[in-house]
Coordinates of C-alpha atoms and ligand atoms in Angstrom, one line a residue:
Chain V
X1 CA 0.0 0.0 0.0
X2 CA 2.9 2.6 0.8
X3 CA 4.9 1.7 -2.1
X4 CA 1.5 2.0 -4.0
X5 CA 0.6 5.6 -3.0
X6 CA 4.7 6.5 -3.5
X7 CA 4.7 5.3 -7.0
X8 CA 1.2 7.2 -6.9
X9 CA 2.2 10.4 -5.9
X10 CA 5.9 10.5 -7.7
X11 CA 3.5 10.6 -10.6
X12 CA 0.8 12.5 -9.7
X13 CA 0.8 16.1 -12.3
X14 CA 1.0 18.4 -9.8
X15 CA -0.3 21.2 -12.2
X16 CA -3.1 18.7 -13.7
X17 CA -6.5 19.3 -13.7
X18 CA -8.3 16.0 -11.8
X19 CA -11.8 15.0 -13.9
X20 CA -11.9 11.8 -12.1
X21 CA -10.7 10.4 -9.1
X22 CA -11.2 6.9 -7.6
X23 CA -11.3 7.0 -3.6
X24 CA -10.7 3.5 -1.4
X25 CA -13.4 2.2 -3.8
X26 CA -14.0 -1.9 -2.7
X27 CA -15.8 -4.3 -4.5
X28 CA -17.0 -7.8 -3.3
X29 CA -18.3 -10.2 -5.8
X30 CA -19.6 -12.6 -2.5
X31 CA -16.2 -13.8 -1.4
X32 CA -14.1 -12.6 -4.4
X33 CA -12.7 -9.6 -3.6
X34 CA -12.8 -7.5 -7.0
X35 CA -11.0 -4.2 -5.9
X36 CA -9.4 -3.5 -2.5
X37 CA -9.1 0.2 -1.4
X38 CA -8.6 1.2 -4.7
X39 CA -7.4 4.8 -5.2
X40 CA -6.4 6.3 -8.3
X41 CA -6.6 10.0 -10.2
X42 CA -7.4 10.6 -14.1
X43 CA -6.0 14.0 -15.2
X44 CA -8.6 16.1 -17.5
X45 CA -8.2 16.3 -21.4
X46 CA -5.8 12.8 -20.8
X47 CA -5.7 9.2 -21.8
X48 CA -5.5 6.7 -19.0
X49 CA -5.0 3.3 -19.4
X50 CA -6.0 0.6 -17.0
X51 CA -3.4 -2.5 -18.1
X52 CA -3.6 -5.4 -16.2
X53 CA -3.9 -9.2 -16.4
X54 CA -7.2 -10.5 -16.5
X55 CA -9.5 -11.0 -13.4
X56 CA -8.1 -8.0 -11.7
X57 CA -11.2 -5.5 -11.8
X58 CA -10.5 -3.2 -14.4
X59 CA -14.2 -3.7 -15.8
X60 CA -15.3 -3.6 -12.2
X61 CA -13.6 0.0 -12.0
X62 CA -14.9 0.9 -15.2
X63 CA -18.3 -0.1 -14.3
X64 CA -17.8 1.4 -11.0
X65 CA -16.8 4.8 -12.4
X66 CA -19.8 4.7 -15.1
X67 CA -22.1 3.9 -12.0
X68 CA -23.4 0.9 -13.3
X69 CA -22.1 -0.9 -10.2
X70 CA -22.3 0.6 -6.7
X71 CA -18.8 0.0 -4.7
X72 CA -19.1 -1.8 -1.2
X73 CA -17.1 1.0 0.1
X74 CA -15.4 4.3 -1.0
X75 CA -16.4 6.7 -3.4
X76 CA -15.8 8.4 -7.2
X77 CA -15.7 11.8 -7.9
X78 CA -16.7 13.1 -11.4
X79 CA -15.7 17.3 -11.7
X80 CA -16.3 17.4 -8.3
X81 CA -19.4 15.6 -7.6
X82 CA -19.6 11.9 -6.6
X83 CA -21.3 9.3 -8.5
X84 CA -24.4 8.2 -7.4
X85 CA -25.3 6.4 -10.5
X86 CA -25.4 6.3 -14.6
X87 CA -25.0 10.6 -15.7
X88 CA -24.6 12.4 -18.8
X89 CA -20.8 13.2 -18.0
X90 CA -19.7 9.9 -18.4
X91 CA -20.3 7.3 -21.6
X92 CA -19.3 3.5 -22.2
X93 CA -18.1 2.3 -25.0
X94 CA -18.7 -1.3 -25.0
X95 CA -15.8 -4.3 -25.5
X96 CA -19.0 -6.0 -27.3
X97 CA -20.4 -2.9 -28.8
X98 CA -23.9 -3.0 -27.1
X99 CA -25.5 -2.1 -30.3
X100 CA -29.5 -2.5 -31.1
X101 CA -29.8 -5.6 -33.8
X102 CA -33.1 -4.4 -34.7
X103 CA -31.8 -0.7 -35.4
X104 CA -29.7 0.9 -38.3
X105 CA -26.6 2.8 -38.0
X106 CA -28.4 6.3 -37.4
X107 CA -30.4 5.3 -34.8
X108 CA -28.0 3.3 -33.0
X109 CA -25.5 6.4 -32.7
X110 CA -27.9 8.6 -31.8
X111 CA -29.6 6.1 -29.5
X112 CA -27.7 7.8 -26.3
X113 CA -29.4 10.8 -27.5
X114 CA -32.6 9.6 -27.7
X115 CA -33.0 8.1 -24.5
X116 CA -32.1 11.9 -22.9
X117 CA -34.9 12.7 -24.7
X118 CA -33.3 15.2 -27.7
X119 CA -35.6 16.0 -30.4
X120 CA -35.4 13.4 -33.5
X121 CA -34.0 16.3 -36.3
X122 CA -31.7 17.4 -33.6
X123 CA -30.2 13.9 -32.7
X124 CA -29.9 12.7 -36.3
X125 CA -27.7 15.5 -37.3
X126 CA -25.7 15.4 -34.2
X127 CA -25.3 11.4 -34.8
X128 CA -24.6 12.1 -39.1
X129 CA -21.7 14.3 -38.0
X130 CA -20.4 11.6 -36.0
X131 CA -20.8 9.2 -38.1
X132 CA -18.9 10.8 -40.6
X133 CA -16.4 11.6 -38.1
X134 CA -15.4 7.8 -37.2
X135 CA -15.3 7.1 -40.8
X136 CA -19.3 5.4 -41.5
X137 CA -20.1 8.3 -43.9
X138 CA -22.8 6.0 -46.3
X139 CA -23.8 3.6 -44.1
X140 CA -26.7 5.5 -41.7
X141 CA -29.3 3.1 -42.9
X142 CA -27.1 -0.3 -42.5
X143 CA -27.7 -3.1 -39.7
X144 CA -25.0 -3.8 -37.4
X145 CA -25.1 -7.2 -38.7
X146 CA -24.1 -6.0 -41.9
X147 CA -21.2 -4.6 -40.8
X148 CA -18.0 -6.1 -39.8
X149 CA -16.9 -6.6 -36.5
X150 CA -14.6 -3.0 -36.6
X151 CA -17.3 -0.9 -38.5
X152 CA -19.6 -1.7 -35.6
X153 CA -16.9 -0.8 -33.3
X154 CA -17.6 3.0 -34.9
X155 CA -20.8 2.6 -34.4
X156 CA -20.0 2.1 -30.3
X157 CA -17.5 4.6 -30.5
X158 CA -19.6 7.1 -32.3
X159 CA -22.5 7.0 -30.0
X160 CA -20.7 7.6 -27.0
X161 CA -19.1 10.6 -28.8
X162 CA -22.1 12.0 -29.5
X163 CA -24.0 12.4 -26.3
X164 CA -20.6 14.6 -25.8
X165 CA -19.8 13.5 -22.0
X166 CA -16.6 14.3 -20.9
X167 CA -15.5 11.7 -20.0
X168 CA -15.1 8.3 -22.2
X169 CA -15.0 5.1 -20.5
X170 CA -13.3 2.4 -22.9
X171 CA -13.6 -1.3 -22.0
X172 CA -11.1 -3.4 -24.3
X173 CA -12.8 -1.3 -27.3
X174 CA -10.4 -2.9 -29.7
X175 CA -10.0 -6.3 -29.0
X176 CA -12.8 -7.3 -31.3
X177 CA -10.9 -6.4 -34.4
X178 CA -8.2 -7.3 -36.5
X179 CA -4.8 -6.0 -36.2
X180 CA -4.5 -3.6 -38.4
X181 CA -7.2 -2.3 -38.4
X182 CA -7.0 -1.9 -34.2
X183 CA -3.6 -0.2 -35.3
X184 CA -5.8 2.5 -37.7
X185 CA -7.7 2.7 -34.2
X186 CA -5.1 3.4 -32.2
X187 CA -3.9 6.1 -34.3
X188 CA -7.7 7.5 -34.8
X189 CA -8.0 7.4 -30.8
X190 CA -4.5 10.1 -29.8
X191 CA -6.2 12.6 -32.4
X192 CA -9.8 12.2 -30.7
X193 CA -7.8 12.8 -27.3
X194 CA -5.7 15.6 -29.1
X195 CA -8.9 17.1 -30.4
X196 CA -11.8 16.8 -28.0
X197 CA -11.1 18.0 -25.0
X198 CA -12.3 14.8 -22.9
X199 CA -10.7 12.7 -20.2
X200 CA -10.3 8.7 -21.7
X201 CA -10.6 5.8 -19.5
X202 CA -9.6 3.2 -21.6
X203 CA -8.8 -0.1 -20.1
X204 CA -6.5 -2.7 -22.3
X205 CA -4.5 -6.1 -22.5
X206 CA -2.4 -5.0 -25.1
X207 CA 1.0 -3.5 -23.4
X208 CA 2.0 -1.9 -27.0
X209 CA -1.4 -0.5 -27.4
X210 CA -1.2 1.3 -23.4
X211 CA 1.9 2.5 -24.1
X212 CA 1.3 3.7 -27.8
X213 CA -2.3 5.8 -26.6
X214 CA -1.6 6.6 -23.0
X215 CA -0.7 9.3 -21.5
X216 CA -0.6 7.7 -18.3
X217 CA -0.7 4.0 -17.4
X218 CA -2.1 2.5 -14.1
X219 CA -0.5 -1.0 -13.9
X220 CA -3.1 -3.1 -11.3
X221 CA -2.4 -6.3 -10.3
X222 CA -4.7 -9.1 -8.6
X223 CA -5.0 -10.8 -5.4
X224 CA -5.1 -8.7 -3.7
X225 CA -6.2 -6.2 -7.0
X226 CA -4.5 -2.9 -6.3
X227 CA -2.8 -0.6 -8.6
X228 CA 1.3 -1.6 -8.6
X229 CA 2.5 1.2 -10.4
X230 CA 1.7 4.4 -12.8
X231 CA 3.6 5.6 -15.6
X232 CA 3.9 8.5 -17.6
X233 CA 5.7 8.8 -20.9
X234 CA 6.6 12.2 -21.2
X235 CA 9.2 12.1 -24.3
X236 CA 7.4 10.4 -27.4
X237 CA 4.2 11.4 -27.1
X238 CA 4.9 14.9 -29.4
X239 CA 7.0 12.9 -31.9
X240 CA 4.1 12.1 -34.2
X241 CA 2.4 8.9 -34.5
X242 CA 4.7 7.4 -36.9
X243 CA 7.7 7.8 -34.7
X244 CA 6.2 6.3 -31.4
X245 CA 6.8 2.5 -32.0
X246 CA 10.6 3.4 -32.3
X247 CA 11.1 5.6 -30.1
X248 CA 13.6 4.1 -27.0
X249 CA 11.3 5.3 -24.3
X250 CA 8.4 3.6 -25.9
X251 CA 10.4 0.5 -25.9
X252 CA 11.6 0.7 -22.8
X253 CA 8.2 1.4 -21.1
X254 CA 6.7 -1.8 -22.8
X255 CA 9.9 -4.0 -21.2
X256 CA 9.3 -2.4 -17.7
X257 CA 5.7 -3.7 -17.9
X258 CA 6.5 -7.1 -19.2
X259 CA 8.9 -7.4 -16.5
X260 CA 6.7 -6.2 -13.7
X261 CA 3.6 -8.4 -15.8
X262 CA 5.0 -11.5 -16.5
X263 CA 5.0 -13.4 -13.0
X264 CA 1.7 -13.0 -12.9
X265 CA 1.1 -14.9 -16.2
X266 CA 0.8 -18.5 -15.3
Chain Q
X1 CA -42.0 -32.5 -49.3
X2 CA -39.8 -34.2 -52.0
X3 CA -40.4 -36.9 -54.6
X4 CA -37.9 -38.6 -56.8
X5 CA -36.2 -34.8 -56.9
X6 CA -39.3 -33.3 -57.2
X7 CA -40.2 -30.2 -54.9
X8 CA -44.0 -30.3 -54.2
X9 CA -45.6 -27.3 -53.4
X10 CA -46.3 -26.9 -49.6
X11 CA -49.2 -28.6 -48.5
X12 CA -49.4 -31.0 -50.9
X13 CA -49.6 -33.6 -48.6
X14 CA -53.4 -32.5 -48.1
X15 CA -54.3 -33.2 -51.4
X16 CA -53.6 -36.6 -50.9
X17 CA -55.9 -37.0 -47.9
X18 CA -58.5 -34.7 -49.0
X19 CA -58.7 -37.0 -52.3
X20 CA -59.0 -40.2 -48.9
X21 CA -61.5 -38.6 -47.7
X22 CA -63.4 -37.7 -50.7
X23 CA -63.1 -41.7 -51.2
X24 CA -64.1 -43.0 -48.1
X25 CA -67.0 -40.3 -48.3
X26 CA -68.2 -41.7 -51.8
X27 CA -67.8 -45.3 -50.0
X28 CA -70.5 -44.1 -47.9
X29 CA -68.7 -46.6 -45.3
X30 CA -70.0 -44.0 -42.2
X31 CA -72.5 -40.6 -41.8
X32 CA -70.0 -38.8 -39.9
X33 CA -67.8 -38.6 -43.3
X34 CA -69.5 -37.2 -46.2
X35 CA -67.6 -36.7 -49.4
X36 CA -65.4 -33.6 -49.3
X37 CA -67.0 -32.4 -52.2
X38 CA -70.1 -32.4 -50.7
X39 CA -68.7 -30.5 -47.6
X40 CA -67.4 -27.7 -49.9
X41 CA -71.0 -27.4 -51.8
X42 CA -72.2 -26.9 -48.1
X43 CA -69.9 -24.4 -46.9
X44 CA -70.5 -22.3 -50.2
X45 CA -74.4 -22.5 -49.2
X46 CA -74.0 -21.5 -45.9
X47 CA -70.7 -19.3 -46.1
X48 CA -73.1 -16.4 -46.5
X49 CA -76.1 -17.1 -45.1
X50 CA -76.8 -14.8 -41.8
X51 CA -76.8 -17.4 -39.1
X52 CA -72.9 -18.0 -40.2
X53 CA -72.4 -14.5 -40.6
X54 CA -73.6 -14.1 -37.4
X55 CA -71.7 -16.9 -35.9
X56 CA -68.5 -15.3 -37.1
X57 CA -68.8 -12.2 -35.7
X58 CA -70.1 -13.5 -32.2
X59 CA -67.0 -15.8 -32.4
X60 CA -64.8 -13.3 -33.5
X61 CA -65.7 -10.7 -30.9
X62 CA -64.8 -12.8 -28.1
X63 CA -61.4 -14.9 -29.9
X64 CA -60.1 -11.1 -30.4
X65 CA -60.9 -9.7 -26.8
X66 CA -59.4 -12.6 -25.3
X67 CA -56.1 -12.5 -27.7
X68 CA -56.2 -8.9 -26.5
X69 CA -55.7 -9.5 -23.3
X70 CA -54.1 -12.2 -23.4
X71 CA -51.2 -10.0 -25.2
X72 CA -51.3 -6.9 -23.4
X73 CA -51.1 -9.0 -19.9
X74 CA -49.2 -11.7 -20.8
X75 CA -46.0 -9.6 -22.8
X76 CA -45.7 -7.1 -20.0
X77 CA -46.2 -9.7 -17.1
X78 CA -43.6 -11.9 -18.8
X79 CA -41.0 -9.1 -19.2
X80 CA -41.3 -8.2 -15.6
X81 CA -41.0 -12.0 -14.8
X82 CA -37.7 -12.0 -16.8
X83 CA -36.4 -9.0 -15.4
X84 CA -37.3 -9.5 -11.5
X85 CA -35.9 -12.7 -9.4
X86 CA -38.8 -12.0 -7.0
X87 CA -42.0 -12.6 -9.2
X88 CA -40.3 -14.8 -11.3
X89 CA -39.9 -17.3 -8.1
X90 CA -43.5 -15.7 -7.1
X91 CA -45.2 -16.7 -10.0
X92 CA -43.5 -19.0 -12.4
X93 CA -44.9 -22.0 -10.5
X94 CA -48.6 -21.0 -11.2
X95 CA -48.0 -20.2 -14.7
X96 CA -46.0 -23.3 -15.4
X97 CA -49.2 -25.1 -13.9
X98 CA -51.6 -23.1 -16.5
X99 CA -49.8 -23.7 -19.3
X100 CA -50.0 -27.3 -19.2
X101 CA -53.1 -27.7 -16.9
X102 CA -56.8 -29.1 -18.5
X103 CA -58.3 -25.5 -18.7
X104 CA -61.4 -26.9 -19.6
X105 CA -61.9 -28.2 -16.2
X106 CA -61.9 -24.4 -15.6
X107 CA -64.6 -23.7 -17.4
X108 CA -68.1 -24.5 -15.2
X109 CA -65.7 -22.9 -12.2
X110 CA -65.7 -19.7 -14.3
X111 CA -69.0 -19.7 -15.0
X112 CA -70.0 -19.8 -11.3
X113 CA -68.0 -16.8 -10.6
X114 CA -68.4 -14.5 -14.1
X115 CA -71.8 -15.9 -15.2
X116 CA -73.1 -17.5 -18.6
X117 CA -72.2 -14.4 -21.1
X118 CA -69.5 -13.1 -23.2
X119 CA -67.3 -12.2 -19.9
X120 CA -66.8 -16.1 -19.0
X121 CA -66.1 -16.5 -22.8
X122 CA -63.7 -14.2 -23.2
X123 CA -61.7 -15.1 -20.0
X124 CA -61.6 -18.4 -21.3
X125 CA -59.8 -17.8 -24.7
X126 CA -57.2 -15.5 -22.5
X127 CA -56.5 -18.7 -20.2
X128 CA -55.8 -20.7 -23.1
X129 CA -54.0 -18.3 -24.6
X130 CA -51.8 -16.0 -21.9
X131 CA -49.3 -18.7 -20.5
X132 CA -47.4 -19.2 -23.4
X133 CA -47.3 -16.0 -23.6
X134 CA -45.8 -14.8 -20.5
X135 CA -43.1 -18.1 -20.5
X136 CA -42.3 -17.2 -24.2
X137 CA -41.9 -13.4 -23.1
X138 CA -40.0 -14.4 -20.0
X139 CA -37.5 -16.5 -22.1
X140 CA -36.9 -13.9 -24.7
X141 CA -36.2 -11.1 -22.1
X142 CA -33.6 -13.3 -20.2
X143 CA -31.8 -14.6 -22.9
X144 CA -30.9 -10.4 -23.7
X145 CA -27.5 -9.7 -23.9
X146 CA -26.3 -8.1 -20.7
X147 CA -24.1 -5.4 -22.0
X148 CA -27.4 -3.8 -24.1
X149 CA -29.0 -3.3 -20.9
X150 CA -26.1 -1.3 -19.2
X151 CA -26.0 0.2 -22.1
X152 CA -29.5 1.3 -21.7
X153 CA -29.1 2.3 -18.5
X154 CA -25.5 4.0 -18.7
X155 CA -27.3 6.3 -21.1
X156 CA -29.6 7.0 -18.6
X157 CA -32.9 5.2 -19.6
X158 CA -36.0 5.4 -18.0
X159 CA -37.6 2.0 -16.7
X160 CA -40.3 2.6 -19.0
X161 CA -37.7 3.5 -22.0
X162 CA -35.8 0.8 -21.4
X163 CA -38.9 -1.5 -21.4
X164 CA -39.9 0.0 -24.8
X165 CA -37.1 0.8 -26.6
X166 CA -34.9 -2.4 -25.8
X167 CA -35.9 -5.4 -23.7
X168 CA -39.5 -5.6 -26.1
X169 CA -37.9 -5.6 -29.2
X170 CA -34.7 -8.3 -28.1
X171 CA -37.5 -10.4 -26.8
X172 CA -39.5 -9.5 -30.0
X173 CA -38.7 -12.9 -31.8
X174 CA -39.6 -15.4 -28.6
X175 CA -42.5 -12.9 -28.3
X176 CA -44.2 -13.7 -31.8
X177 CA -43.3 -17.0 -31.1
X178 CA -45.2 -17.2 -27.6
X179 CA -47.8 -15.1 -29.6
X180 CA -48.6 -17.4 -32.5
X181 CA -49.1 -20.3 -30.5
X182 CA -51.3 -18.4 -27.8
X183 CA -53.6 -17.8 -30.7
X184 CA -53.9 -21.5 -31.7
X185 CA -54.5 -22.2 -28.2
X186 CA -57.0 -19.2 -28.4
X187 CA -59.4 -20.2 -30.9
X188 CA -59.7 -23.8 -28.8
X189 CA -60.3 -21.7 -25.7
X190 CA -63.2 -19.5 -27.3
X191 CA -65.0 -22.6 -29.1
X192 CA -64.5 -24.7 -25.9
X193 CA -65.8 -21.6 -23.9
X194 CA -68.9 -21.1 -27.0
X195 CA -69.9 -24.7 -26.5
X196 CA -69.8 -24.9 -22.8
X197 CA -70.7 -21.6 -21.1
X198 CA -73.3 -20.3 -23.5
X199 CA -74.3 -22.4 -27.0
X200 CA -73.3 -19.0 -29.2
X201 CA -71.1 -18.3 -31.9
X202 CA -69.7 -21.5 -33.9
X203 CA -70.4 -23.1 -31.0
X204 CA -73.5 -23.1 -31.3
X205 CA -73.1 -24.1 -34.7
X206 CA -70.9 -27.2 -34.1
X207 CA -73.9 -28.2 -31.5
X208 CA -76.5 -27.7 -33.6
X209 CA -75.0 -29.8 -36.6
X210 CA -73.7 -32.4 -34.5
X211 CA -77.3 -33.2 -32.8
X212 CA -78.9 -33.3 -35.9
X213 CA -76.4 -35.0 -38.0
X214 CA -75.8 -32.4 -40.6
X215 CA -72.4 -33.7 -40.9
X216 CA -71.2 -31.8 -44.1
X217 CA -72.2 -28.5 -42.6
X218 CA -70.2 -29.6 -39.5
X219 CA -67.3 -30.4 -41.2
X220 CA -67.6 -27.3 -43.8
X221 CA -67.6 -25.2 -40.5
X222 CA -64.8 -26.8 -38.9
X223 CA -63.0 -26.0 -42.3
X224 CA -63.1 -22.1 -42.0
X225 CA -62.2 -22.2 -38.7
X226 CA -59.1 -24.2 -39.2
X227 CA -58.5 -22.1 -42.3
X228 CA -58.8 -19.0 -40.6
X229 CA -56.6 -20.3 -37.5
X230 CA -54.3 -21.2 -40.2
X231 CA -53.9 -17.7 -42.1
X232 CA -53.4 -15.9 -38.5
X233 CA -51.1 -18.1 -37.8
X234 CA -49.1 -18.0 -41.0
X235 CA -49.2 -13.9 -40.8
X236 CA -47.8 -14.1 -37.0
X237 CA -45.0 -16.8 -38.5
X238 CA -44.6 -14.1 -41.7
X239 CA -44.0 -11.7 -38.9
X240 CA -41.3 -13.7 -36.9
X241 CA -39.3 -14.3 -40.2
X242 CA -39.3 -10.2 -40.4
X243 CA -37.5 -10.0 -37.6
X244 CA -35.0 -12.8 -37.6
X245 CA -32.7 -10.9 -39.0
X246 CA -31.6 -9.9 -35.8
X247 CA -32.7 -12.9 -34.0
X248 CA -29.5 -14.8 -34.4
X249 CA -27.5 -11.8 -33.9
X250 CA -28.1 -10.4 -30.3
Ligands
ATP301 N1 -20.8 -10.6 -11.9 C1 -19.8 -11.2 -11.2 N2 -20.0 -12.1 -10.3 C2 -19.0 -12.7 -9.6 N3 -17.7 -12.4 -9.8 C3 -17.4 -11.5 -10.7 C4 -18.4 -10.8 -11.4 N4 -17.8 -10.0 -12.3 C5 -16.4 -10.1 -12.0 N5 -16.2 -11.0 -11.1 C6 -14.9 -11.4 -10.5 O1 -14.2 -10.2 -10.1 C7 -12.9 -10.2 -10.5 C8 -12.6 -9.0 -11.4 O2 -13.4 -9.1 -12.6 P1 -13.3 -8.1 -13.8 O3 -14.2 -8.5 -14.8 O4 -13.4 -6.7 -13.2 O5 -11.8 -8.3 -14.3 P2 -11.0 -7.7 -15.5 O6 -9.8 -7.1 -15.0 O7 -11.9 -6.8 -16.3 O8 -10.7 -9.0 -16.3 P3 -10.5 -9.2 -17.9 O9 -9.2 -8.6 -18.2 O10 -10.5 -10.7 -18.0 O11 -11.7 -8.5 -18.5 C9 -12.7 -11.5 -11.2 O12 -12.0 -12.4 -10.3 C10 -14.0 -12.0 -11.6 O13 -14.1 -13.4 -11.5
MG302 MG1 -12.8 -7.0 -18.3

C-alpha cells in the first residue's frame, strides 16, 4: 500500500486538472474480492490506461466509475461531484459494442441521444456528424449485422461521442478487431484525445497498445487487485504517430511492464 | 415434401388426404364422413347465409378480446417476470401449472363466478391463450444480452424507456413465437368456452349440426375455422421471419 501511494504520488501532475478520481473504492463479488481500497486520479483532457492481467477488476472500476455498479465502500468523484449512478458526463463504449440488432446505424449512434430525450431532427444531425467523423459516412441506414466486427466498433464509439460526456470510458474497445485495423484505431483514438477536450478511460491487455495511446498508465495487479504502479511517458508522445513505436522510451516502457507483468502470467 | 427430386408445393400432402377422404366419403362406409366435395358445396351454401355470418362475428368478438388480453397482460407480465428474481420465483410455479393444466376443467368454475355471457367466454380464450405467452416473453427477455441493458441504463434510460425501446424488441422474436401459438390455443379456448358456457357463436353451430347429424355443414364449418386459425397463424410466423434478422445476432 505505501509503495502504492509513493509510486502514486511520484506521478501524480502536480499542475493537472483532476476529472476523475477513484477514492478507497471496494468491490466484493460474494467472497471474491474484486477491488481493494482502490485509489487512483485521471488528469482532465488525458488518456489513462487501465493494463492489467485478466480478473483483476478493471471492468469492475470501469463499471464502477460509469455507476453501473455501486462499490461496497469508498467513493468516485466526477468534476467534483460523486457518482451516485449512470449521468450524462460519463459514456461506455462497449468491449461487445452493445449495439440494437433491430436498429440501423443512425439510430443506433444517436440512441444515447434519444433516451435523454433530444428531439429526432436534432439527434440525427448530431449522430450524421459523428458518423462521418469515425469514418461510417454512407452507411446510416445499415444493420450492425451488416457490418464487420470494426465498423460496428464505430458505431459504439460514435455514440458515446455524441452524447458529448466528458469523460469516455473504454472497456477493451479494440479487442474485437483485427490488427490492423486496431492499429488505424489506435492512431484515430490520440487525435480524438488531441482534439476533444475529454478525459479517456480506456482499459486494455495490449502492453503496445497502453503505451502507444496513453498518456498515463495505471499497472493493477490481482490478489489482492490494487494498482502496482503508474507511468507516464513524457518524451514520445509529441514525436508524431509514426515515430512512437521506435522511439527508445516507448520501448523501454513496454519492457518495464512485461517485466513487472509476467509473473503474474501462469 | 420431395419426390424422386421433385419439390411439391407446400401442402401437398393435403391433397392426398382430401382425395382419402373424398373416397371414403363416396364409399359411404360411415354418416360422420360425407364426401369432401359435398362438404365444400355446403360451406358455399352456408358461407353467406346470416346465421354464419352471425356466428362469425359472435366468435370473432370474443377470440379477439381474449387474444387482447391475453397479449397486453401476458407480454408485460412476462417481461417483468424476466427481469425480477422476486416474481419470477412468485409466479413461475402457477403459470407453469396453467400452461400445461386441462383448462377446460376451468370452465363450469368460471361460470359460477363470471356468469353464462361473453365475460366467461372471453376469459376463457385468455387462459388458453396467456401462458405461453408470459413463459415465451420471460424466455426472450432473459436470454438479452447483458451489456445492451447497461448500455441502456449508462445512457440513462427510463424503466419505461428501457422497457420499450430495448428489452420488447430483443425479446421480440420469442414474443411472436409465444404469440402465434397463444392464438392456436386461443381459438380452442373460445369454441371450448362457445360450446360450454353459453351455445353461441360457432359453438353453437358445431352443437346444432352435430345433434342433428348435418355432418357436411359440420365439417364445412370446422374447415373455415381451421382455415382462418391457419392464415393468422401464417401472418404471425410471416411476422417472426421479419424479424430474424436480428434474431440470431443479439
Ligand atoms: N458478476 C460477477 N459475479 C461474480 N464475480 C465476478 C463478477 N464480475 C467479475 N467477477 C470477478 O471479479 C474479478 C474481477 O473481474 P473483472 O471483470 O473486473 O476483471 P477484468 O480485469 O476486467 O478481467 P478481464 O481482463 O478478463 O476482462 C474476477 O475475479 C471475476 O471473477
Ligand atoms: Mg474486463
Amino acid at each position: 500500500m505505501s509503495q502504492t501511494n509513493k509510486a502514486f504520488s511520484d506521478a501524480r501532475p502536480l499542475d493537472q486538472e483532476i476529472a476523475v478520481s477513484v477514492r478507497g473504492v471496494s468491490k466484493n463479488y460474494g467472497s471474491v474480492v474484486a477491488l481493494k481500497d482502490m485509489t487512483l486520479e485521471f488528469p482532465r483532457g488525458q488518456l489513462t490506461s487501465l493494463l492489467g492481467p485478466s480478473g483483476c477488476g478493471k471492468t469492475t472500476l470501469l463499471k464502477i466509475i460509469a455507476g453501473l455498479l455501486k462499490p461496497d465502500s469508498g467513493e468516485i468523484i466526477v468534476n467534483g461531484k460523486p457518482v451516485v449512478g449512470p449521468g450524462p458526463n460519463r459514456s461506455f463504449v462497449f468491449q461487445d459494442f452493445a449495439l440494437l440488432p433491430w436498429a440501423n446505424v443512425m439510430r443506433n449512434v444517436a440512441f444515447g441521444l434519444e433516451l435523454r430525450g433530444v428531439a429526432k431532427s436534432e439527434r440525427e444531425a448530431k449522430a450524421a456528424k459523428y458518423i462521418k467523423d469515425v469514418g461510417l459516412g454512407g452507411f446510416e441506414k445499415a444493420y450492425p449485422h451488416e457490418l464487420s466486427g470494426g465498423m460496428r466498433q464505430r458505431v459504439g464509439l460514435a455514440r458515446a461521442l455524441a452524447v458529448d460526456s466528458r469523460v469516455l470510458l473504454l472497456d477493451e474497445p479494440f479487442s474485437a478487431v483485427d490488427e490492423q485495423t486496431r492499429r488505424k484505431f489506435q492512431e484515430d483514438l490520440l487525435a480524438l484525445v488531441a482534439n476533444e477536450n475529454k478525459t479517456f478511460i480506456f482499459v486494455t491487455h495490449s502492453i503496445e497498445e497502453a503505451v502507444y495511446v496513453s498518456d498515463q498508465i495505471a499497472i493493477l495487479l490481482p490478489r489482492p487487485s490494487r494498482v502496482s504502479e503508474i507511468i507516464r511517458p513524457t518524451s514520445f508522445r509529441s514525436k508524431g504517430v509514426e515515430n512512437i513505436r521506435r522511439d527508445p522510451e516507448y520501448l523501454d516502457i513496454v519492457d518495464e511492464i512485461w517485466a513487472s507483468l509476467r509473473s503474474y502470467v501462469e | 415434401m420431395w419426390i424422386k427430386g421433385y419439390k411439391l408445393p407446400a401442402m401437398s400432402s393435403l391433397l392426398i388426404w382430401g382425395l382419402l377422404w373424398e373416397i371414403i366419403g363416396q364409399l359411404d362406409l360411415t354418416f360422420f364422413v360425407p364426401p369432401l366435395s359435398n362438404v365444400f358445396a355446403t360451406l358455399f351454401v352456408i358461407i353467406g347465409s346470416p346465421a354464419f355470418l352471425n356466428a362469425l362475428w359472435e366468435t370473432a368478438q370474443a377470440f379477439l378480446a381474449g387474444v387482447f388480453f391475453s397479449i397486453v397482460i401476458g407480454i408485460p407480465v412476462g417481461i417483468f417476470m424476466g427481469r425480477s428474481r422476486l416474481l419470477d420465483e412468485l409466479l413461475l410455479p402457477w403459470v407453469n401449472i396453467f400452461v400445461s393444466a386441462p383448462l377446460t376443467a376451468l370452465v363450469p368454475v368460471l361460470m359460477v363466478l363470471f356468469g353464462f355471457g361473453m365475460k366467461s367466454i372471453i376469459i376463457t380464450t385468455t387462459l388458453f391463450g396467456i401462458w405461453i405467452i408470459i413463459l415465451n416473453t420471460r424466455a426472450g427477455v432473459r436470454q438479452i444480452n447483458r451489456s445492451l441493458v447497461e448500455m441502456a441504463t449508462s445512457f440513462g434510460a427510463s424503466p419505461l424507456d428501457a422497457f420499450a425501446k430495448v428489452y420488447f424488441w430483443a425479446a421480440l422474436p420469442e414474443i411472436l413465437g409465444g404469440v402465434r401459438i397463444g392464438v392456436i390455443r386461443a381459438v380452442k379456448g373460445v369454441i371450448i368456452g362457445q360450446l360450454l358456457i353459453s351455445i353461441v357463436g360457432f359453438g353453437a353451430l358445431f352443437e346444432l349440426y352435430a345433434s342433428n347429424f348435418l355432418m357436411s355443414h359440420f365439417w364445412a364449418v370446422l374447415i373455415v375455422l381451421f382455415a382462418l386459425a391457419f392464415s393468422i397463424s401464417e401472418f404471425l410466423g410471416y411476422l417472426e421471419r421479419k424479424v430474424s434478422y436480428y434474431a440470431a445476432s443479439r
